[in-house]
PDB file of C-alpha atoms in Angstrom:
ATOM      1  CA  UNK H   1     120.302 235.547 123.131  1.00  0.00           C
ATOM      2  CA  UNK H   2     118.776 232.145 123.783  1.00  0.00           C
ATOM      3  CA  UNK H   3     120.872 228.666 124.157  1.00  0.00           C
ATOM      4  CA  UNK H   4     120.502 226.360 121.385  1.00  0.00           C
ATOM      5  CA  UNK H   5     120.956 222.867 121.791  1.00  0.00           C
ATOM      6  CA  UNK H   6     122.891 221.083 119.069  1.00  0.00           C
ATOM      7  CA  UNK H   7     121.529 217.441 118.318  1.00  0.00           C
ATOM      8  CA  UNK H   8     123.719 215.087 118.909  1.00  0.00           C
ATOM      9  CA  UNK H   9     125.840 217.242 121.974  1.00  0.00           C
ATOM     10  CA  UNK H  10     124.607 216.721 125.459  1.00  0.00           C
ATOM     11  CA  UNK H  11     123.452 219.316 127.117  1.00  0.00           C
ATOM     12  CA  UNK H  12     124.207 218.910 130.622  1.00  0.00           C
ATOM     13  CA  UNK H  13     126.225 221.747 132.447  1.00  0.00           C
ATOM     14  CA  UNK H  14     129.543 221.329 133.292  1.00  0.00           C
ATOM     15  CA  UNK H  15     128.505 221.202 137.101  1.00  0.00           C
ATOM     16  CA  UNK H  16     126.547 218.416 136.125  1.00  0.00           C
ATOM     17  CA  UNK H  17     129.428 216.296 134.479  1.00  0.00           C
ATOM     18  CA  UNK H  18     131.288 216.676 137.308  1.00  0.00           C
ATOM     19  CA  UNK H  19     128.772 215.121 139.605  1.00  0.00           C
ATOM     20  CA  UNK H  20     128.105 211.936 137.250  1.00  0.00           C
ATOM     21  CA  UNK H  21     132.063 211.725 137.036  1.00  0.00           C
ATOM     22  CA  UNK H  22     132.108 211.485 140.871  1.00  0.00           C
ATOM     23  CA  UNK H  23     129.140 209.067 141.531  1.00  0.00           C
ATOM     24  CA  UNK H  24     130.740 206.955 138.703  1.00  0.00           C
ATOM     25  CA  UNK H  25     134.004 207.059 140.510  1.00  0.00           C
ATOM     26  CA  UNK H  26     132.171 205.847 144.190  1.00  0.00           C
ATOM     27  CA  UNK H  27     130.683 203.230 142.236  1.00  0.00           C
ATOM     28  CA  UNK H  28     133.727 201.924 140.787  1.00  0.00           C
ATOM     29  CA  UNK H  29     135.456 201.978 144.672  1.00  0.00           C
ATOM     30  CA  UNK H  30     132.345 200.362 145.730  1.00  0.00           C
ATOM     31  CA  UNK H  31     133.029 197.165 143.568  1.00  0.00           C
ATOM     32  CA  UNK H  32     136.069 197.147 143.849  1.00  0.00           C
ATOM     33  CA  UNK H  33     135.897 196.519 147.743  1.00  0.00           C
ATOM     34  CA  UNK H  34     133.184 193.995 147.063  1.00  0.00           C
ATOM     35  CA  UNK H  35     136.165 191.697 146.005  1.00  0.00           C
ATOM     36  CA  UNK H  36     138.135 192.640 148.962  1.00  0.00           C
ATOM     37  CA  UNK H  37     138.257 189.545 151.783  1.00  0.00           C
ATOM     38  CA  UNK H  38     136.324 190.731 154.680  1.00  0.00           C
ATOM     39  CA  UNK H  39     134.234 189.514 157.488  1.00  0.00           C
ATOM     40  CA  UNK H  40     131.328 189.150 155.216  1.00  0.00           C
ATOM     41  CA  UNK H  41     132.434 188.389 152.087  1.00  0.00           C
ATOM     42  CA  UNK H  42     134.939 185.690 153.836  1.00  0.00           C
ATOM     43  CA  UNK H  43     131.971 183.789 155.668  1.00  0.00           C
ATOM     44  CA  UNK H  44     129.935 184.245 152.018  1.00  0.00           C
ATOM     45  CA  UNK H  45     132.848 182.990 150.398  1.00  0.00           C
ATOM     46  CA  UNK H  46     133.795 179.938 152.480  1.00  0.00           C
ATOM     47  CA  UNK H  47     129.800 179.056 152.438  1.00  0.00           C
ATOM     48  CA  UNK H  48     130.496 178.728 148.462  1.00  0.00           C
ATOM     49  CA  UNK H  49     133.439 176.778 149.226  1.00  0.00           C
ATOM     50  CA  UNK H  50     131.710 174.055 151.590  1.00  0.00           C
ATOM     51  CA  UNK H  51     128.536 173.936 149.001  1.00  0.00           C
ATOM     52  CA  UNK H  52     131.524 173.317 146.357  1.00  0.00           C
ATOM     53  CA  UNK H  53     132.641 170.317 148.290  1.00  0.00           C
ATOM     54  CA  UNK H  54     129.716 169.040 148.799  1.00  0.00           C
ATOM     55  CA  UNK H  55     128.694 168.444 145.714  1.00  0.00           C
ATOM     56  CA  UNK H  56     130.449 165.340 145.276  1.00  0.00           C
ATOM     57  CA  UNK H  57     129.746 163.966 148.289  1.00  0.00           C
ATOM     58  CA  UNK H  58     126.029 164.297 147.123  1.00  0.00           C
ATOM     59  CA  UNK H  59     127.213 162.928 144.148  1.00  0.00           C
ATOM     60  CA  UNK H  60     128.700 160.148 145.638  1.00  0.00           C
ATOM     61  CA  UNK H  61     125.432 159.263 147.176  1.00  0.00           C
ATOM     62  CA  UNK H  62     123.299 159.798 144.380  1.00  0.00           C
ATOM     63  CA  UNK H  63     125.605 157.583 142.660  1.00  0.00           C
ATOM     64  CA  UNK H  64     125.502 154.608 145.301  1.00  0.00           C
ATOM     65  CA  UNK H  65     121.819 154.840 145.255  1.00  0.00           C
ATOM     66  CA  UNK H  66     121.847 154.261 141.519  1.00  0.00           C
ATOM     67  CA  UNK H  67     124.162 151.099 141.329  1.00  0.00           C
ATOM     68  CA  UNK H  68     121.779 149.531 144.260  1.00  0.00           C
ATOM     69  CA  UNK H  69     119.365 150.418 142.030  1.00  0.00           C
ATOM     70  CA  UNK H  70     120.631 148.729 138.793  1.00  0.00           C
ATOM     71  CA  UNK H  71     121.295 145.748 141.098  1.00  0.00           C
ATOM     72  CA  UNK H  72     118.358 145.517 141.897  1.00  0.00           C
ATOM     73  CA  UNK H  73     117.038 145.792 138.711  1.00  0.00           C
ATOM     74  CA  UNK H  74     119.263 142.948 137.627  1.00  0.00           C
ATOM     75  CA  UNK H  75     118.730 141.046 140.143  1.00  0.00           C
ATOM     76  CA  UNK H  76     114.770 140.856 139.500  1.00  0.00           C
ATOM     77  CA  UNK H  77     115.403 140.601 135.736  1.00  0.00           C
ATOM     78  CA  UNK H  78     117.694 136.795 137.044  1.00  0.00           C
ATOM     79  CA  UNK H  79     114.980 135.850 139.646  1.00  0.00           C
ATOM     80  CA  UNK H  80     112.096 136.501 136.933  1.00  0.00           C
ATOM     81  CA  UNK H  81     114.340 134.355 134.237  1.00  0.00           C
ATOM     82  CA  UNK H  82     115.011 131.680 136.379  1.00  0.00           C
ATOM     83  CA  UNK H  83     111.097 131.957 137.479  1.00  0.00           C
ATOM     84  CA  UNK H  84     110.333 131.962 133.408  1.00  0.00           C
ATOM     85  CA  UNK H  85     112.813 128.832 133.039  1.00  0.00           C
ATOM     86  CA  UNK H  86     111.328 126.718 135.492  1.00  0.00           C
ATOM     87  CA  UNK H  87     108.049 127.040 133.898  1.00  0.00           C
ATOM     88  CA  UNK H  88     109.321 126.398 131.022  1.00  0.00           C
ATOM     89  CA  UNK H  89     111.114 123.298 132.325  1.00  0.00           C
ATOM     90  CA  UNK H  90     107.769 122.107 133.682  1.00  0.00           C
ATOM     91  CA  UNK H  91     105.611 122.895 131.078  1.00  0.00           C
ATOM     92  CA  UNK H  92     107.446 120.701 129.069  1.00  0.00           C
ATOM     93  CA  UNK H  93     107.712 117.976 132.118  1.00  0.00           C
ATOM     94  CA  UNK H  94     104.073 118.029 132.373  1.00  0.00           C
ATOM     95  CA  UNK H  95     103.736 118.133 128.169  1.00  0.00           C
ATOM     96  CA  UNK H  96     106.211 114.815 128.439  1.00  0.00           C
ATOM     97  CA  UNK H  97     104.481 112.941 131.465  1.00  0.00           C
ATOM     98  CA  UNK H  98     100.829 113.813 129.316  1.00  0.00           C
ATOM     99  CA  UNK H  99     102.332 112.492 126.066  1.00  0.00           C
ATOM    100  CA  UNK H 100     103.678 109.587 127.665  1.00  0.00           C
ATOM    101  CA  UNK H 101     100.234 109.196 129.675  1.00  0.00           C
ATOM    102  CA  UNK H 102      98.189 108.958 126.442  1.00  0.00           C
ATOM    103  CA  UNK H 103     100.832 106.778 124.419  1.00  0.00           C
ATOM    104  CA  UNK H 104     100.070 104.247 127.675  1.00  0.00           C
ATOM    105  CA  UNK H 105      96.584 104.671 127.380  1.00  0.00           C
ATOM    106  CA  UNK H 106      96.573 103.880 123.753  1.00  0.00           C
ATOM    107  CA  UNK H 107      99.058 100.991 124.113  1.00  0.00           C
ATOM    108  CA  UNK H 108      96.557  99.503 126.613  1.00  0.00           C
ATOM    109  CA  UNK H 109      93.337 100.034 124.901  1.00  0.00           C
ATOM    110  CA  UNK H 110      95.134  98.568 121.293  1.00  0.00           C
ATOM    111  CA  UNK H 111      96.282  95.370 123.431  1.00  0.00           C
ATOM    112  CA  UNK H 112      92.768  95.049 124.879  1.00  0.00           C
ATOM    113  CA  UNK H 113      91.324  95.467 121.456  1.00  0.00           C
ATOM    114  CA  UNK H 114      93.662  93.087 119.840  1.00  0.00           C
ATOM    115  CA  UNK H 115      93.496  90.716 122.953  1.00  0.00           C
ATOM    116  CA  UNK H 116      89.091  90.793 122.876  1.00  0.00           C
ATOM    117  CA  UNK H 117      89.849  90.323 119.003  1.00  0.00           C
ATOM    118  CA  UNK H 118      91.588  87.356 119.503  1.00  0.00           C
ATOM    119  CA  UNK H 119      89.006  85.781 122.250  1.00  0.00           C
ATOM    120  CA  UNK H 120      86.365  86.382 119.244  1.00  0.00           C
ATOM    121  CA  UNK H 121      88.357  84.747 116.759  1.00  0.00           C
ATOM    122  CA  UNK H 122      88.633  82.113 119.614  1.00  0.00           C
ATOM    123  CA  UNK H 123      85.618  81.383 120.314  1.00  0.00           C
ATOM    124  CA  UNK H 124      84.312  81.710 116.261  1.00  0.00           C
ATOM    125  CA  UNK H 125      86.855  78.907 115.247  1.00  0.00           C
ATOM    126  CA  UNK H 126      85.722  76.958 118.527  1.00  0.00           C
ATOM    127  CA  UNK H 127      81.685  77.482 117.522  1.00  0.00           C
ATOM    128  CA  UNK H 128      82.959  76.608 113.797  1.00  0.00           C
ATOM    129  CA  UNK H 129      84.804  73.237 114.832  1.00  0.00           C
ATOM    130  CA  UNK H 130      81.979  72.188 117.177  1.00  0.00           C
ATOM    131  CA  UNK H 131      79.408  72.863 114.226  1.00  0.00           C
ATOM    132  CA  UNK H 132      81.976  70.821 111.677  1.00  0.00           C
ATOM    133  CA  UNK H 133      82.042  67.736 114.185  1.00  0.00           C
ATOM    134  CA  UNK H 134      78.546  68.253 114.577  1.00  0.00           C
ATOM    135  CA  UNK H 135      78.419  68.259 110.843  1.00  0.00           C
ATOM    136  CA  UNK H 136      81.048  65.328 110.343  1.00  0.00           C
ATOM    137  CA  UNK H 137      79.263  62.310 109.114  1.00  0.00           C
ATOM    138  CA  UNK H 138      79.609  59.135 111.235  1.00  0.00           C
ATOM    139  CA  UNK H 139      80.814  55.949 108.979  1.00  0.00           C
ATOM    140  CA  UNK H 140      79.793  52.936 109.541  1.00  0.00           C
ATOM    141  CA  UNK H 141      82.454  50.147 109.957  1.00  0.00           C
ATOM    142  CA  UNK H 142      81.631  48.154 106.911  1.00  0.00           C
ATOM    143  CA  UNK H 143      82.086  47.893 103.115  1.00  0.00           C
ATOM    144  CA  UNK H 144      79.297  50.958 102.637  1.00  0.00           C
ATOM    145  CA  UNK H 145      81.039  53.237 105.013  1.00  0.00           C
ATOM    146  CA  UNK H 146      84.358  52.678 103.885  1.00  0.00           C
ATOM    147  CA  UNK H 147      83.324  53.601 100.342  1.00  0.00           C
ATOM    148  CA  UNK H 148      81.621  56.583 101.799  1.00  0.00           C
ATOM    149  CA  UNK H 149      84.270  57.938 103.665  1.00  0.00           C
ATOM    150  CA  UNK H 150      86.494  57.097 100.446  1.00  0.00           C
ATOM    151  CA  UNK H 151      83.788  59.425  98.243  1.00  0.00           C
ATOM    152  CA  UNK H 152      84.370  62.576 100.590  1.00  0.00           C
ATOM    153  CA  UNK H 153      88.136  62.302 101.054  1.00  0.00           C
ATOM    154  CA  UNK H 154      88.034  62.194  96.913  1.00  0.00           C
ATOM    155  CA  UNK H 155      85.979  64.744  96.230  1.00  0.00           C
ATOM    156  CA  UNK H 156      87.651  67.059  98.661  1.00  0.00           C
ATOM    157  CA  UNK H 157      91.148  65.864  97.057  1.00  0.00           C
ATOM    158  CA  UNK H 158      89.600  66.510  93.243  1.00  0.00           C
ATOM    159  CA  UNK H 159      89.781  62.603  92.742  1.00  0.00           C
ATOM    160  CA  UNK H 160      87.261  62.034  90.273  1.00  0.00           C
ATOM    161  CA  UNK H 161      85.075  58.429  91.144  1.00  0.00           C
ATOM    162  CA  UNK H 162      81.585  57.233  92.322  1.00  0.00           C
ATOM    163  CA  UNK H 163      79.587  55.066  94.500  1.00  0.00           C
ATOM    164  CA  UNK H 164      78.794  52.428  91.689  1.00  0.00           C
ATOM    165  CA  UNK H 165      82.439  52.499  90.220  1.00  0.00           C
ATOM    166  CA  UNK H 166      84.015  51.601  93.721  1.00  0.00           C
ATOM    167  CA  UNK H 167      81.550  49.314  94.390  1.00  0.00           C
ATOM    168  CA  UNK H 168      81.706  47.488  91.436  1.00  0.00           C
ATOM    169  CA  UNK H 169      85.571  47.180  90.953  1.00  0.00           C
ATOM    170  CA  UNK H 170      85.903  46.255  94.927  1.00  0.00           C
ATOM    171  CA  UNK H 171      83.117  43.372  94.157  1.00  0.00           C
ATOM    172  CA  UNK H 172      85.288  41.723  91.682  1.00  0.00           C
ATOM    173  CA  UNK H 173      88.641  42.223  93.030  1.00  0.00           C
ATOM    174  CA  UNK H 174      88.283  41.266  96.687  1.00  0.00           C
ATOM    175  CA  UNK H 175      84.354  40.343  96.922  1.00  0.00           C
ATOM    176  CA  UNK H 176      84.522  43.086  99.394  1.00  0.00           C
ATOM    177  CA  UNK H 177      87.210  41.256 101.867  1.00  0.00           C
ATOM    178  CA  UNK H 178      89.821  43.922 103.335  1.00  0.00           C
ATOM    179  CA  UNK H 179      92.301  41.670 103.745  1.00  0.00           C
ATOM    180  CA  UNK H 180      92.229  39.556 100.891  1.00  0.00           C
ATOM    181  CA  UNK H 181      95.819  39.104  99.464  1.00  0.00           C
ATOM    182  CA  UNK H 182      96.806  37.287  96.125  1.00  0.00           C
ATOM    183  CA  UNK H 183     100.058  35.236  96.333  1.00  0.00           C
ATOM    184  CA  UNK H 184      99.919  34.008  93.605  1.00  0.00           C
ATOM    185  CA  UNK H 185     100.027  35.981  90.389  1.00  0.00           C
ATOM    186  CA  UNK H 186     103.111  37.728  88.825  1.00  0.00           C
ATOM    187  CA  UNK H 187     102.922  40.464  91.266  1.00  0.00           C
ATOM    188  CA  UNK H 188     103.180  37.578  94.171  1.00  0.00           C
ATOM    189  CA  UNK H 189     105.557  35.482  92.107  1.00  0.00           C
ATOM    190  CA  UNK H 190     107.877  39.053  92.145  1.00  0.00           C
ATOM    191  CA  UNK H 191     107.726  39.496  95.606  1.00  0.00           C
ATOM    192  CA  UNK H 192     104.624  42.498  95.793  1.00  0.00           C
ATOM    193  CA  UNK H 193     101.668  40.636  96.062  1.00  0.00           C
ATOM    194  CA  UNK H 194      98.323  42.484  95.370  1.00  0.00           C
ATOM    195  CA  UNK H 195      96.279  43.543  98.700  1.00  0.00           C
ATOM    196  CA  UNK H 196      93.203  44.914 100.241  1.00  0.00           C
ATOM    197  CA  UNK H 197      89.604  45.699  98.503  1.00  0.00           C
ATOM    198  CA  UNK H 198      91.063  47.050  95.620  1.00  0.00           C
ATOM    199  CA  UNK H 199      93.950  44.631  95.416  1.00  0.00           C
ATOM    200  CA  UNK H 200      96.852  47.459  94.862  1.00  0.00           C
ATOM    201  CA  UNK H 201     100.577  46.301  94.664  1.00  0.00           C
ATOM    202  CA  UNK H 202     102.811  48.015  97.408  1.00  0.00           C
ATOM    203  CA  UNK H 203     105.131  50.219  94.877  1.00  0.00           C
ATOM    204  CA  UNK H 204     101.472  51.649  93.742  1.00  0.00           C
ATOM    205  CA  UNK H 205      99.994  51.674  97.303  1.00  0.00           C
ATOM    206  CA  UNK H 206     103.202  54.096  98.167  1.00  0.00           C
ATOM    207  CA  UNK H 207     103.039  56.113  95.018  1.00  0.00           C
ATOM    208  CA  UNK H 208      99.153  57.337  95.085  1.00  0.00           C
ATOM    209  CA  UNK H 209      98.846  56.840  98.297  1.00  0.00           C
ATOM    210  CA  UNK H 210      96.296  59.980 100.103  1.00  0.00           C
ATOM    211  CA  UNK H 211      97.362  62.386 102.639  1.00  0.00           C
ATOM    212  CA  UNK H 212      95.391  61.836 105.797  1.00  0.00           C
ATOM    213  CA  UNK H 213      94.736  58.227 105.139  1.00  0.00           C
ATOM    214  CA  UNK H 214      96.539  55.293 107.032  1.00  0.00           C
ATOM    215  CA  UNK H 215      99.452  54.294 105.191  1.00  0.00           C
ATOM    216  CA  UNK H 216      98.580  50.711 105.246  1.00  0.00           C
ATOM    217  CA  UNK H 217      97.551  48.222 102.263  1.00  0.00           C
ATOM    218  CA  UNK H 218      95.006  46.663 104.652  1.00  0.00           C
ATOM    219  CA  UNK H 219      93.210  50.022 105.415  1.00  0.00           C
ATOM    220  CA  UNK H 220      89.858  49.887 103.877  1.00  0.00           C
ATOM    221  CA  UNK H 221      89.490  53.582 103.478  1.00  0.00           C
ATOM    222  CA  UNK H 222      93.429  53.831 102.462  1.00  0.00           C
ATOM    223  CA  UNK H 223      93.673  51.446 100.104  1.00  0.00           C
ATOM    224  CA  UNK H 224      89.940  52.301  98.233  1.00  0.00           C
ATOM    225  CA  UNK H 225      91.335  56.012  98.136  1.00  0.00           C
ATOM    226  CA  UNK H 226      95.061  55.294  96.588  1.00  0.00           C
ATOM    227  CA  UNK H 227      93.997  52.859  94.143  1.00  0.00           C
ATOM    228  CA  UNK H 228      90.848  55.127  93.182  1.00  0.00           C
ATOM    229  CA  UNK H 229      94.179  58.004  92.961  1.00  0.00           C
ATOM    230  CA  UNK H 230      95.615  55.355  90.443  1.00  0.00           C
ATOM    231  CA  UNK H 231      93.115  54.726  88.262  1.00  0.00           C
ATOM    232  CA  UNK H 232      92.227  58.172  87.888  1.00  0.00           C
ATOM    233  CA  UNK H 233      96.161  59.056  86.573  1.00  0.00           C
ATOM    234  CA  UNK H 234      95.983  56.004  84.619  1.00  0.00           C
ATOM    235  CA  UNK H 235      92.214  55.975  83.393  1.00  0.00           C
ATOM    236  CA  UNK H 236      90.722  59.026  83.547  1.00  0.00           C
ATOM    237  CA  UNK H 237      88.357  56.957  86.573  1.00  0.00           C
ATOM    238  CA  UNK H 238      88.011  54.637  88.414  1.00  0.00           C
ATOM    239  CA  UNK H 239      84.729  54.223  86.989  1.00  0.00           C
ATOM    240  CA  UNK H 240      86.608  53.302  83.643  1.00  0.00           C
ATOM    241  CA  UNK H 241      87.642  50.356  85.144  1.00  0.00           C
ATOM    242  CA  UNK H 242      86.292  47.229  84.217  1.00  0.00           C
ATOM    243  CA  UNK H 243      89.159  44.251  84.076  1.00  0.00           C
ATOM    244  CA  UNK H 244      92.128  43.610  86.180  1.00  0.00           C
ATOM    245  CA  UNK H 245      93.896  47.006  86.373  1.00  0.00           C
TER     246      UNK H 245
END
């Protein structure tokens, strides 16, 4: 009768069985006695050991090579500030000195401007003063000139008067006599006689008297001017003047 084989059952003899037992069982012994110390396994073993401890000795080094490293590192990063700051520092020195540069440059060229300005303005009011005494009339020294040079100070004083009106009232005061005097009216009989081509009392003389005339009753050109003042406060002219006054 044939051998069936049940699934699930192994099928190996019993002569077999035995042998995988015993080839398990060497197997076991033979790892086992890998763990036991020996020549082999103690040279293997103290190999592991060394490698173990030097580890951090490696370590160690790695380490020291990696703080140089960093210091380095830091050290460039300070050097390449310090390199960035003094730049900076002259940058802002040469900025400075350039500002200050042009600020002197303008200060020069506005006091050279100001400086040529004022030579022009020089030299105009110099040209303009010789052309004015150029144009200044020349008076002569006598009863014409002296009503003349009366006529110009008036008009450029507003002092209203003319040639004829002067001339006139002059005639019949003094008959054209600067230093006529008359002692012997009221005015002389009160201690102010009358004086000069117009024949003006002192009080008056001092009261109408002309800015940049003499201030002297016997001055032909003073004393024509400040009575010529007078009349035209107390007349409207001194060409409404045709009596004593």
């Amino acid at each position: 009768m044939s051998k069936r084989t049940i699934p699930g059952h192994s099928s190996l003899t019993k002569t077999q069985k035995i042998s995988i037992a015993g080839v398990a069982t060497l197997g076991a012994a033979a790892l086992a006695f890998s763990f036991v110390p020996g020549n082999s396994e103690s040279t293997t073993t103290t190999e592991a050991a060394a490698a173990s401890e030097a580890a951090p000795v490696a370590w160690h080094i790695n380490s020291n090579h990696i703080q140089d490293s960093l210091a380095q590192q830091q050290t460039s990063t300070i050097e390449q500030a310090k390199n960035a700051k003094a730049v900076e520092v002259k940058q802002a020195a040469d900025a400075k000195a350039k500002a200050a540069a042009a600020a002197k440059a303008k200060a020069d060229a506005d006091a050279k401007a100001k400086a040529e300005a004022q030579a022009r303005k020089d030299r105009e009011a110099k040209a303009a003063a010789s052309r004015a005494a150029a144009r200044k009339p020349v008076y002569a020294n006598n009863l014409d000139g002296w009503i003349r040079q009366s006529l110009d100070i008036m008009k450029d004083k507003g002092i209203p008067g003319s040639y004829e009106g002067l001339h006139r009232n002059i005639m019949r005061e003094s008959s054209g006599n600067p230093l006529a005097i008359n002692n012997w009216d009221i005015n002389a009989q009160n201690g102010i006689p009358s004086k000069g081509l117009l024949q003006v009392i002192k009080p008056t003389f001092d009261t109408y008297h002309v800015a940049g005339t003499k201030h002297d009753q016997y001055d032909p050109v003073a004393n024509i001017t400040a009575a010529a003042n007078y009349a035209a406060d107390r007349y409207g002219s001194i060409d409404n003047v045709d009596s004593a006054y």
